[in-house]
mmCIF file of C-alpha atoms in Angstrom:
data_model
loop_
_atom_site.group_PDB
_atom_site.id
_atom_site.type_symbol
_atom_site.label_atom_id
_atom_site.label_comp_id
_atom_site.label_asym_id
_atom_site.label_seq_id
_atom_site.Cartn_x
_atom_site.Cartn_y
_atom_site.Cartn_z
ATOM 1 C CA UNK Q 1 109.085 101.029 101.049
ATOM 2 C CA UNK Q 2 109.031 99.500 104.655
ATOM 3 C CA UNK Q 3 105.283 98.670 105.336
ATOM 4 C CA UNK Q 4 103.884 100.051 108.376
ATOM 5 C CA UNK Q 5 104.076 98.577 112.269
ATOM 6 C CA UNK Q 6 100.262 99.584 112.658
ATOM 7 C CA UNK Q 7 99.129 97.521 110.176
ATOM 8 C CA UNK Q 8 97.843 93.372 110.309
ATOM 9 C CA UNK Q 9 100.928 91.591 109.459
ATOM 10 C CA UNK Q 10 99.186 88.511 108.165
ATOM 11 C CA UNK Q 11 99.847 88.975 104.466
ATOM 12 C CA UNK Q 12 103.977 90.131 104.827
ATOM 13 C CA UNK Q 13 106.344 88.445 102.918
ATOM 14 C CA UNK Q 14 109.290 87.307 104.652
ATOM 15 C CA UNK Q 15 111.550 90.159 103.185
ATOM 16 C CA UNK Q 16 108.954 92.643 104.874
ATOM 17 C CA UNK Q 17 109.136 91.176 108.046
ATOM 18 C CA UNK Q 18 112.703 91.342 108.134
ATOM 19 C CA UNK Q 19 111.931 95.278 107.209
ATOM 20 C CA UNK Q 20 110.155 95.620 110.225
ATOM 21 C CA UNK Q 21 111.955 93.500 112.453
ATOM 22 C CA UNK Q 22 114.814 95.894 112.096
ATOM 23 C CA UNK Q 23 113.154 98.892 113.017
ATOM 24 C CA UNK Q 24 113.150 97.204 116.929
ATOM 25 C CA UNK Q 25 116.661 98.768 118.090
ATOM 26 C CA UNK Q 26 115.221 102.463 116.827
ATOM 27 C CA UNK Q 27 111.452 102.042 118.183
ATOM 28 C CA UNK Q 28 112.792 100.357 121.647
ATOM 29 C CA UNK Q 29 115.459 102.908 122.152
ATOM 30 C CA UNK Q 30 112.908 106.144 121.450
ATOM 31 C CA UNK Q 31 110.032 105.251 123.494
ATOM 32 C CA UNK Q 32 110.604 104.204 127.622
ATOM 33 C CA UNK Q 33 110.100 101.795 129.277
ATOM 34 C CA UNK Q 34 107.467 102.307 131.605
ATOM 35 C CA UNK Q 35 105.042 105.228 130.532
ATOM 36 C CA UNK Q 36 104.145 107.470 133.778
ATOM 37 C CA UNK Q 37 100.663 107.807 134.424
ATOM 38 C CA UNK Q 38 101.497 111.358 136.176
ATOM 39 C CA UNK Q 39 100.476 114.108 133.966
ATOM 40 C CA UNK Q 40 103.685 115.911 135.177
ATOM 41 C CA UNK Q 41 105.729 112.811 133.632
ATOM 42 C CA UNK Q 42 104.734 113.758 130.530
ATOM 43 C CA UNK Q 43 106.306 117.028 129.968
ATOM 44 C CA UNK Q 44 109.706 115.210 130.789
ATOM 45 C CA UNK Q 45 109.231 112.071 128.554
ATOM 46 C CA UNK Q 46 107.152 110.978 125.417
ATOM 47 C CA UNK Q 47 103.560 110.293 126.019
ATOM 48 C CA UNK Q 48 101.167 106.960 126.204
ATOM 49 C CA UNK Q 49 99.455 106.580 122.684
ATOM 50 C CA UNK Q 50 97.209 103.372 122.224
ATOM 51 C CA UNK Q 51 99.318 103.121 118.851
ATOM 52 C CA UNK Q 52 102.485 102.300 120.548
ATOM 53 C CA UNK Q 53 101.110 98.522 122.179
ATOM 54 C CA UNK Q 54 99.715 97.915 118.263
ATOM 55 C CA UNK Q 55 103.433 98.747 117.376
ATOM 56 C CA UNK Q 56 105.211 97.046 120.152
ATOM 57 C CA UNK Q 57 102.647 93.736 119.413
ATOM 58 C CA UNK Q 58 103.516 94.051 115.782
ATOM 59 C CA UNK Q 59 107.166 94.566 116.279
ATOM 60 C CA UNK Q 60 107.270 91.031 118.759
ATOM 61 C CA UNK Q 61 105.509 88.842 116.135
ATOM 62 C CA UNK Q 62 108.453 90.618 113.036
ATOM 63 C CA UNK Q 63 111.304 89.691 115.320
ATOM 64 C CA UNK Q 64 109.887 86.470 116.100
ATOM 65 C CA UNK Q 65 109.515 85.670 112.956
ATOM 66 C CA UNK Q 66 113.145 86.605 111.723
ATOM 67 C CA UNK Q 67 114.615 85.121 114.820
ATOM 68 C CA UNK Q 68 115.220 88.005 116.923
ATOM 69 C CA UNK Q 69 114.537 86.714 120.377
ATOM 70 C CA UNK Q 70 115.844 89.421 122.239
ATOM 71 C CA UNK Q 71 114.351 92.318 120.307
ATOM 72 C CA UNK Q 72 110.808 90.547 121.145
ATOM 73 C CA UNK Q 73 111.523 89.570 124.576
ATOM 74 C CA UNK Q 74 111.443 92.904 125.279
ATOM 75 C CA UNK Q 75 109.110 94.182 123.400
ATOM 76 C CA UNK Q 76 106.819 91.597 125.802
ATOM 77 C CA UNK Q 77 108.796 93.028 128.722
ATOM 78 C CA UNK Q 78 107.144 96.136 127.885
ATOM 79 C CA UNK Q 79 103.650 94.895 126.996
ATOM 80 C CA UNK Q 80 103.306 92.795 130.386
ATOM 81 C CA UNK Q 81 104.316 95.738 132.365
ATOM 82 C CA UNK Q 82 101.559 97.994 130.738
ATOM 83 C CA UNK Q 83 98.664 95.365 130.962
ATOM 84 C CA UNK Q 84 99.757 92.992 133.605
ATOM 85 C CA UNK Q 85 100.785 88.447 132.929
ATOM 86 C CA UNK Q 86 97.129 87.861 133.731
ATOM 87 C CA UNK Q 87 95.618 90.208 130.465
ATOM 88 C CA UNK Q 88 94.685 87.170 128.033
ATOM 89 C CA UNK Q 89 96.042 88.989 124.947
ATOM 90 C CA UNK Q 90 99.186 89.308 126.654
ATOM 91 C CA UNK Q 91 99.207 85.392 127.579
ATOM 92 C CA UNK Q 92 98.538 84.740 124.224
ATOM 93 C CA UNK Q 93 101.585 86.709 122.907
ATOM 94 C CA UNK Q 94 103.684 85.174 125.837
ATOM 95 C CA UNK Q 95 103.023 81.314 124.464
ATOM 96 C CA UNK Q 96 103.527 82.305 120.843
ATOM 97 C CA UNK Q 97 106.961 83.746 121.980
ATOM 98 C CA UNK Q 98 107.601 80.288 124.023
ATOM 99 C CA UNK Q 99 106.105 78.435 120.842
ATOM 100 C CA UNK Q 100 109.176 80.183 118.857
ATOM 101 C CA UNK Q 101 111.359 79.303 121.280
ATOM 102 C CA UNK Q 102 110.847 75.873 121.584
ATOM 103 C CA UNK Q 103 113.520 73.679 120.474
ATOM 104 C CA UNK Q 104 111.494 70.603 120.304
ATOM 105 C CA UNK Q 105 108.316 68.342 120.505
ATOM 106 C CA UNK Q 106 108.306 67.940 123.944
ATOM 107 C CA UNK Q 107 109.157 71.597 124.824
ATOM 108 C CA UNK Q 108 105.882 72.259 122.648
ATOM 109 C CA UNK Q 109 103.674 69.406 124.912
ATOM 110 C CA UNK Q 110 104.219 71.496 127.918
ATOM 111 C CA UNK Q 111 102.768 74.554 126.264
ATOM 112 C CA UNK Q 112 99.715 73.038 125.398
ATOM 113 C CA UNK Q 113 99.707 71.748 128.738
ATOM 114 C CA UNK Q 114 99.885 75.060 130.082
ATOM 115 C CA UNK Q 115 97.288 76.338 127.568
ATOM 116 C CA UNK Q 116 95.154 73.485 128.976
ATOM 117 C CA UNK Q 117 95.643 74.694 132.303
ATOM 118 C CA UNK Q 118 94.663 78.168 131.369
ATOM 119 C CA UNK Q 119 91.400 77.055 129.990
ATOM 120 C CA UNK Q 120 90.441 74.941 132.301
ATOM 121 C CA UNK Q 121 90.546 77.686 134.890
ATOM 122 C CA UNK Q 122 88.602 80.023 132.261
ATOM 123 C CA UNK Q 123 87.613 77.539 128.940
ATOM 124 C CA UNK Q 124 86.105 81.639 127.586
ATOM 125 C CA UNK Q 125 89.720 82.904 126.742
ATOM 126 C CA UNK Q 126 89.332 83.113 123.201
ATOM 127 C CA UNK Q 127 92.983 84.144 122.750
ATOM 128 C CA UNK Q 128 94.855 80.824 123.939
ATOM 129 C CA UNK Q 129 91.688 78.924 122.961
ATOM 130 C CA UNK Q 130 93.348 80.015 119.639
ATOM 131 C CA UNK Q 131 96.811 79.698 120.674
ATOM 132 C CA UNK Q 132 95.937 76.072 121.577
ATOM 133 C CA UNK Q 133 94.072 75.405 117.846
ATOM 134 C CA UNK Q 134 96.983 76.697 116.082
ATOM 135 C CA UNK Q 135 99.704 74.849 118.069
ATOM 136 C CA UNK Q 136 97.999 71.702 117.216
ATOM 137 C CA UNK Q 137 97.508 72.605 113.332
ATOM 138 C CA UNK Q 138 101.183 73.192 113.147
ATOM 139 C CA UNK Q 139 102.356 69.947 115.060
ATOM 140 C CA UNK Q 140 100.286 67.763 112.518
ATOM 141 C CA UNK Q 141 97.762 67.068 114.910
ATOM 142 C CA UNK Q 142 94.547 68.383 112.770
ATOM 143 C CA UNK Q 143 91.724 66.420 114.551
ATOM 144 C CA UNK Q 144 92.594 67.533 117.644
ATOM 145 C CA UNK Q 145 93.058 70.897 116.085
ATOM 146 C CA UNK Q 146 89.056 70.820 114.572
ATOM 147 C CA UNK Q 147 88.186 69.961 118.250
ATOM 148 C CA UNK Q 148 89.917 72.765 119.696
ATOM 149 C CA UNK Q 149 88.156 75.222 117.607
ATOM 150 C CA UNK Q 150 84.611 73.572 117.513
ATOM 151 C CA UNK Q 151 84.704 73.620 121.417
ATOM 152 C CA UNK Q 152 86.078 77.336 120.920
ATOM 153 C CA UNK Q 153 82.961 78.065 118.346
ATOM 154 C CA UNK Q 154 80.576 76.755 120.530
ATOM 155 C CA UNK Q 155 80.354 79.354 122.963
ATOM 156 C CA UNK Q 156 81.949 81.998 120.456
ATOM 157 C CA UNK Q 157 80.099 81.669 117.671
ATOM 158 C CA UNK Q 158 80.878 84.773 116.000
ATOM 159 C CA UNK Q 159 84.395 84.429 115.641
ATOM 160 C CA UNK Q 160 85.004 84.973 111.606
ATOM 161 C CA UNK Q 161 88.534 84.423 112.109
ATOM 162 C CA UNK Q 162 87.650 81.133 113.858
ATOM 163 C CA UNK Q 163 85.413 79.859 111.001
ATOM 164 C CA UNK Q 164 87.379 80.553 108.475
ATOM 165 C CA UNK Q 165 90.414 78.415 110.320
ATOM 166 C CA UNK Q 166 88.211 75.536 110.952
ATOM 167 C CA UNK Q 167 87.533 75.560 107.310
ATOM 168 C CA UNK Q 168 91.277 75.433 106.349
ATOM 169 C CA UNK Q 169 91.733 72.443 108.757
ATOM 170 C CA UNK Q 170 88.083 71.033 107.367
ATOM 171 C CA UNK Q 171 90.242 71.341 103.379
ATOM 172 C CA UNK Q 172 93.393 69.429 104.783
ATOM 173 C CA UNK Q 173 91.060 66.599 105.953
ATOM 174 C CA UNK Q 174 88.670 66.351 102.861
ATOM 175 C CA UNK Q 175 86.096 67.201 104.762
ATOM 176 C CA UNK Q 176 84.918 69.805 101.838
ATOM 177 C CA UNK Q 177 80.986 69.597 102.586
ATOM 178 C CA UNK Q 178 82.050 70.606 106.784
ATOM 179 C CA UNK Q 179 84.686 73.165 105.021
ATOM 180 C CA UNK Q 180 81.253 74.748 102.906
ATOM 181 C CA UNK Q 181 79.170 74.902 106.284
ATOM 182 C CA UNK Q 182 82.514 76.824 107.945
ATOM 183 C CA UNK Q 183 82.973 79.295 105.190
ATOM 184 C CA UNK Q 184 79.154 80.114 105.018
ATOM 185 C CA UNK Q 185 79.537 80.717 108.372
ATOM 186 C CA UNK Q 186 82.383 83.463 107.833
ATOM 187 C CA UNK Q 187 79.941 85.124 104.721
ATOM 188 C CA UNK Q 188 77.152 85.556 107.454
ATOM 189 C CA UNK Q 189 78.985 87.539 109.894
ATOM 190 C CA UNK Q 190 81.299 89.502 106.430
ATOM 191 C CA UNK Q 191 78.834 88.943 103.313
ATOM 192 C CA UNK Q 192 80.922 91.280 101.387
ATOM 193 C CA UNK Q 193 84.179 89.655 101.874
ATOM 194 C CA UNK Q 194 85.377 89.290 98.073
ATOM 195 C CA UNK Q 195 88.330 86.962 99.271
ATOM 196 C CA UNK Q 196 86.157 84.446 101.364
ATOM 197 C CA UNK Q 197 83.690 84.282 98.172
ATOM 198 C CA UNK Q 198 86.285 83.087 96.328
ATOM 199 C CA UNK Q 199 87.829 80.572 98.765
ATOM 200 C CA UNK Q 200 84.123 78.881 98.972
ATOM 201 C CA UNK Q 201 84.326 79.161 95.099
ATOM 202 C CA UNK Q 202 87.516 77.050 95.585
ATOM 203 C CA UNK Q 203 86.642 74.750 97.783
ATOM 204 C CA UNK Q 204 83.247 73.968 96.244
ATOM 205 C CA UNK Q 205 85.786 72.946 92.633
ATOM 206 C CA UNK Q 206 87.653 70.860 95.323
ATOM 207 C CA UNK Q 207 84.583 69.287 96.269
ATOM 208 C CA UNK Q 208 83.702 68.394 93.022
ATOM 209 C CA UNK Q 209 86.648 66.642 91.621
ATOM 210 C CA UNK Q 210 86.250 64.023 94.828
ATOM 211 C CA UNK Q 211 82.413 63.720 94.541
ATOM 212 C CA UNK Q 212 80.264 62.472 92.211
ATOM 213 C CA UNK Q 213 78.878 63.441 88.954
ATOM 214 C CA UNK Q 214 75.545 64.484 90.095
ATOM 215 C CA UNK Q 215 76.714 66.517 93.134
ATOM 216 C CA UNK Q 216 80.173 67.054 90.821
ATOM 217 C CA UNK Q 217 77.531 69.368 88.970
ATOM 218 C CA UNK Q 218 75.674 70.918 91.769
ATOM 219 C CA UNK Q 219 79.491 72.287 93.413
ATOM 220 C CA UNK Q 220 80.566 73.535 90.149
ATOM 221 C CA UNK Q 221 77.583 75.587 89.635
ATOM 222 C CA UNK Q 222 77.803 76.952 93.381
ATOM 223 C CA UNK Q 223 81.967 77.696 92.366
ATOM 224 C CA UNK Q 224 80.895 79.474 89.662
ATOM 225 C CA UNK Q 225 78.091 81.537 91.570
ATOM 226 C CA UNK Q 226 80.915 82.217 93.980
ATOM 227 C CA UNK Q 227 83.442 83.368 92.075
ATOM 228 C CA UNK Q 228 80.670 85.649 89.893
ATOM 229 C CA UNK Q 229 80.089 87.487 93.046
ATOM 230 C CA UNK Q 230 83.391 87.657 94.021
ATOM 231 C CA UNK Q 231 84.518 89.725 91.421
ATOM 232 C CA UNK Q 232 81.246 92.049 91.491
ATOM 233 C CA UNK Q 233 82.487 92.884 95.408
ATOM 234 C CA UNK Q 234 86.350 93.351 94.028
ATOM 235 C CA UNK Q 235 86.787 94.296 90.236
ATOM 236 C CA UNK Q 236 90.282 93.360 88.790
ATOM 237 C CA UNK Q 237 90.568 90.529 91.749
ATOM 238 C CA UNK Q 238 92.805 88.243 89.719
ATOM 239 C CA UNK Q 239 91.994 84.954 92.603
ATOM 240 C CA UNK Q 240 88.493 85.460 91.337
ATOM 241 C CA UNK Q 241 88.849 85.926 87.635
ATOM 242 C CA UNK Q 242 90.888 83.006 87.765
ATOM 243 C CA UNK Q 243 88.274 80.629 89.428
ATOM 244 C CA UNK Q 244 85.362 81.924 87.117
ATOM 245 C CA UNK Q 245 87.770 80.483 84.036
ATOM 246 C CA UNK Q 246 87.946 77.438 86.097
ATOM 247 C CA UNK Q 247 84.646 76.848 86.869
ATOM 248 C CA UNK Q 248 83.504 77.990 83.709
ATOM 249 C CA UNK Q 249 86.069 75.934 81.371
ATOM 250 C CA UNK Q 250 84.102 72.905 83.414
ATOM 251 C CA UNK Q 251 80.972 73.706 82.655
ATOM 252 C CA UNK Q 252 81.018 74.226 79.060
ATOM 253 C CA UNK Q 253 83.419 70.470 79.158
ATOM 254 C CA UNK Q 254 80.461 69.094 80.839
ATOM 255 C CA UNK Q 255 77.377 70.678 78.118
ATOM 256 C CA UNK Q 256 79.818 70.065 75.126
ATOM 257 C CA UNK Q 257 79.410 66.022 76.442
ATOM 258 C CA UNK Q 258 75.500 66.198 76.560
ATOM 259 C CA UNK Q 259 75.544 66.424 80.599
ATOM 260 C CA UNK Q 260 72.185 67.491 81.907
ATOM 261 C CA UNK Q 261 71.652 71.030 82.075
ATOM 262 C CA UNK Q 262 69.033 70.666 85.232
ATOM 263 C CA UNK Q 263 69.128 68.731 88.580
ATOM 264 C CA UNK Q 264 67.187 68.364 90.819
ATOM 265 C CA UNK Q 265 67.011 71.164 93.346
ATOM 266 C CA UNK Q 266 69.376 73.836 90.768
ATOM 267 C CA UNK Q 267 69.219 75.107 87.376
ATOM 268 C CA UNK Q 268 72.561 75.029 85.382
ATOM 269 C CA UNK Q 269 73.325 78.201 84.481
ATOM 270 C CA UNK Q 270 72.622 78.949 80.123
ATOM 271 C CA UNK Q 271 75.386 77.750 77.802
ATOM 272 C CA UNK Q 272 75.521 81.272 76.526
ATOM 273 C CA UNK Q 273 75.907 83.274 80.271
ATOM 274 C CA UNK Q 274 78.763 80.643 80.996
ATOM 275 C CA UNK Q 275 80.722 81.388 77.832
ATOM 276 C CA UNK Q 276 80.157 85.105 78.488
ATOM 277 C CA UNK Q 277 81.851 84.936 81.802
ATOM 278 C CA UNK Q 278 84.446 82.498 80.455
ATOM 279 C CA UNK Q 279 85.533 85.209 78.356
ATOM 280 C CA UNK Q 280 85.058 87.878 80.391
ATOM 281 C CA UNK Q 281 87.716 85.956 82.739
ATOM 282 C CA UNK Q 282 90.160 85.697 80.161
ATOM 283 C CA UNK Q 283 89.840 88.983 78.842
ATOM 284 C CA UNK Q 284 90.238 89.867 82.605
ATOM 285 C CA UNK Q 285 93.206 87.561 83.535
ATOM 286 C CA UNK Q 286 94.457 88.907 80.299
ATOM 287 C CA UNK Q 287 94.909 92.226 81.411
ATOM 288 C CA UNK Q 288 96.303 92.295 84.529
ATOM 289 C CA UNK Q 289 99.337 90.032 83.447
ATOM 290 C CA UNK Q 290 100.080 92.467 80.714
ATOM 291 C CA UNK Q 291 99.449 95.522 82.965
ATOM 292 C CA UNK Q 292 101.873 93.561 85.798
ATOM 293 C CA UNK Q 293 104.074 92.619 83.280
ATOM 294 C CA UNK Q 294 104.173 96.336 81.823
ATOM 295 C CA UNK Q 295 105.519 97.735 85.449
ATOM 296 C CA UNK Q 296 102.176 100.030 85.409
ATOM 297 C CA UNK Q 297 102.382 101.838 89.136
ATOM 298 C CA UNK Q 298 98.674 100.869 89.973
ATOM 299 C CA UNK Q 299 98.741 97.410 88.829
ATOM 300 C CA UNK Q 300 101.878 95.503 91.252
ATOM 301 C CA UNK Q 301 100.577 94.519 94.288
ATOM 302 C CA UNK Q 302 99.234 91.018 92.756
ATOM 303 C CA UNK Q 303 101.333 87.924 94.412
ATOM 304 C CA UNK Q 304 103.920 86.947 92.021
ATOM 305 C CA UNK Q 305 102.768 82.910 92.319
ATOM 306 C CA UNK Q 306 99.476 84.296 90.960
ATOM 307 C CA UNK Q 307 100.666 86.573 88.442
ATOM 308 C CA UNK Q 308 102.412 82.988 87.525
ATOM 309 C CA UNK Q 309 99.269 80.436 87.810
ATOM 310 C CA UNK Q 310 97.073 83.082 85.976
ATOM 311 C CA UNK Q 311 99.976 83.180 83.094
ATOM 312 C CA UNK Q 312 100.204 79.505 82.370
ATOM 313 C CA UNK Q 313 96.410 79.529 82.617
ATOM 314 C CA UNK Q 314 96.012 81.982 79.803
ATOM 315 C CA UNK Q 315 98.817 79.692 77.863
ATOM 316 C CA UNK Q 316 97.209 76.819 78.147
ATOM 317 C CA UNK Q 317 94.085 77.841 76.966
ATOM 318 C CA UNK Q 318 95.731 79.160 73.831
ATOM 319 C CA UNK Q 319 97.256 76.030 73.396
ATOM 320 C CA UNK Q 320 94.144 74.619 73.197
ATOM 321 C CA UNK Q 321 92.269 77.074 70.759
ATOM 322 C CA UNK Q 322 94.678 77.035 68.784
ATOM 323 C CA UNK Q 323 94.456 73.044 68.227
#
């Protein structure tokens, strides 16, 4: 089934790109051009919907990624003509299409020195301010990157999207205690977000395996916290169930070697409430491998890599129980 042009295409696999990307000679040839803005014009040709520019926007960044430069040039053709070079939006998708198109480092410099230009004419355009951050990230040049979006963040402090970047940028650094701060950040402004519950989750098990044994404690504890809640936003959320076995096969390592059950500033969670949700994980985990495994129609739209990781998880354990 193709998935849909009005939709976010963040989470598309390369094969549904493609999907999309060659729906571009049917949705360029049956809409025009220009749309009239004569009321008359309308009874001749098809009308001005707002869901065509979500369409057309989604369709530029499916050829783009598939290579189809021409499909997307003019898919940008039609977007500048609608909302004018000088909309930011529309900047933004004109450097991402130059950012495709560049053949090489240097062809890349003189983007960012145009985005530089941009913002130093109007630092507020949130768009390239992004643009600019995510160039950066992808040319290897990450503390320049976390500069770009802390100066963004400072006068856009709202920006979830932005936080939760920073945060990935804060992870590739080692920087987990900044990455922590980021990701709270993104829970203040979506507290129910299941997904960014369970990336602090993972980042706080990062944190402890570099830290030390007393604060190695204190981020296990807060992983397990945020994986708990994770899966009370999202049942059957297999990144969550996953984590909880994690952070919960740690714990109970840690009591079964006499570790302290109280630091200062936390309580450990009870031996007993940590084995309970380290079963309830695998009995979990358990289940939606079978029920993927089984072909069930409800039960297929876990990523295969996780249906994978959560598998060998659920092995290994056995492997060890069973010693």
């Amino acid at each position: 089934m193709t998935p849909s042009l009005l939709r976010p295409q963040l989470h598309l696999s390369n094969a549904e790109s493609l999907q999309l990307a060659q729906l571009a000679p049917e949705v360029l040839k049956s809409n025009p051009k220009v749309f009239s803005a004569s009321p008359l014009g309308a009874m001749f040709s098809a009308s001005e919907t707002g869901d065509i520019w979500t369409i057309y926007e989604n369709l530029l960044l499916a050829c783009l990624r598939t290579g189809d430069d021409k499909a997307a040039l003019e898919c940008l053709e039609r977007i500048v003509i609608r909302f004018g070079p000088n909309d930011e939006r529309v900047m933004a998708l004109d450097g991402l299409t130059r950012e495709a198109k560049a053949l090489n480092n240097s062809e890349l410099e003189k983007i960012i020195n145009d985005y530089n230009a941009i913002l130093k004419e109007n630092d507020a355009n949130v768009p390239i301010a992004k643009r600019k951050a995510a160039l950066l990230r992808s040319m290897g040049r990450i503390p320049e990157s976390i500069n770009a979006l802390t100066t963004l963040l400072e006068f856009n402090t709202t920006d979830g999207e932005a936080w939760a970047e920073l945060a990935d940028l804060y992870v590739d650094e080692g920087l987990y205690a900044q990455a922590v701060y980021a990701l709270e950040e993104v829970l203040v402004l979506q507290p129910n977000s299941w997904i960014t519950q369970a990336r602090l989750g993972e980042v706080c098990l990062m944190a402890a395996s570099a830290s030390t044994e007393g604060s190695e404690l204190h981020n296990v504890v807060e992983a397990l916290k945020r994986f708990s809640r994770s899966i009370e936003l999202c049942d059957d959320f297999l990144r969550g169930y996953y984590g909880l076995k994690l952070a919960s096969d740690k714990l109970l390592e840690g009591a079964n070697k006499g570790k302290r059950q109280q630091e200062e500033g936390f309580l450990v969670p009870d031996t007993n409430l940590v084995q309970n949700l380290n079963q309830l994980a695998m009995t979990k985990l358990s289940e939606i491998v079978r029920r993927y495994g089984s072909q069930e129609k409800l039960w297929q739209g876990y990523d295969v890599d996780e249906i994978a990781a959560a598998r060998q998880l659920l092995s290994r354990t056995s492997t060890q129980v069973i010693r």
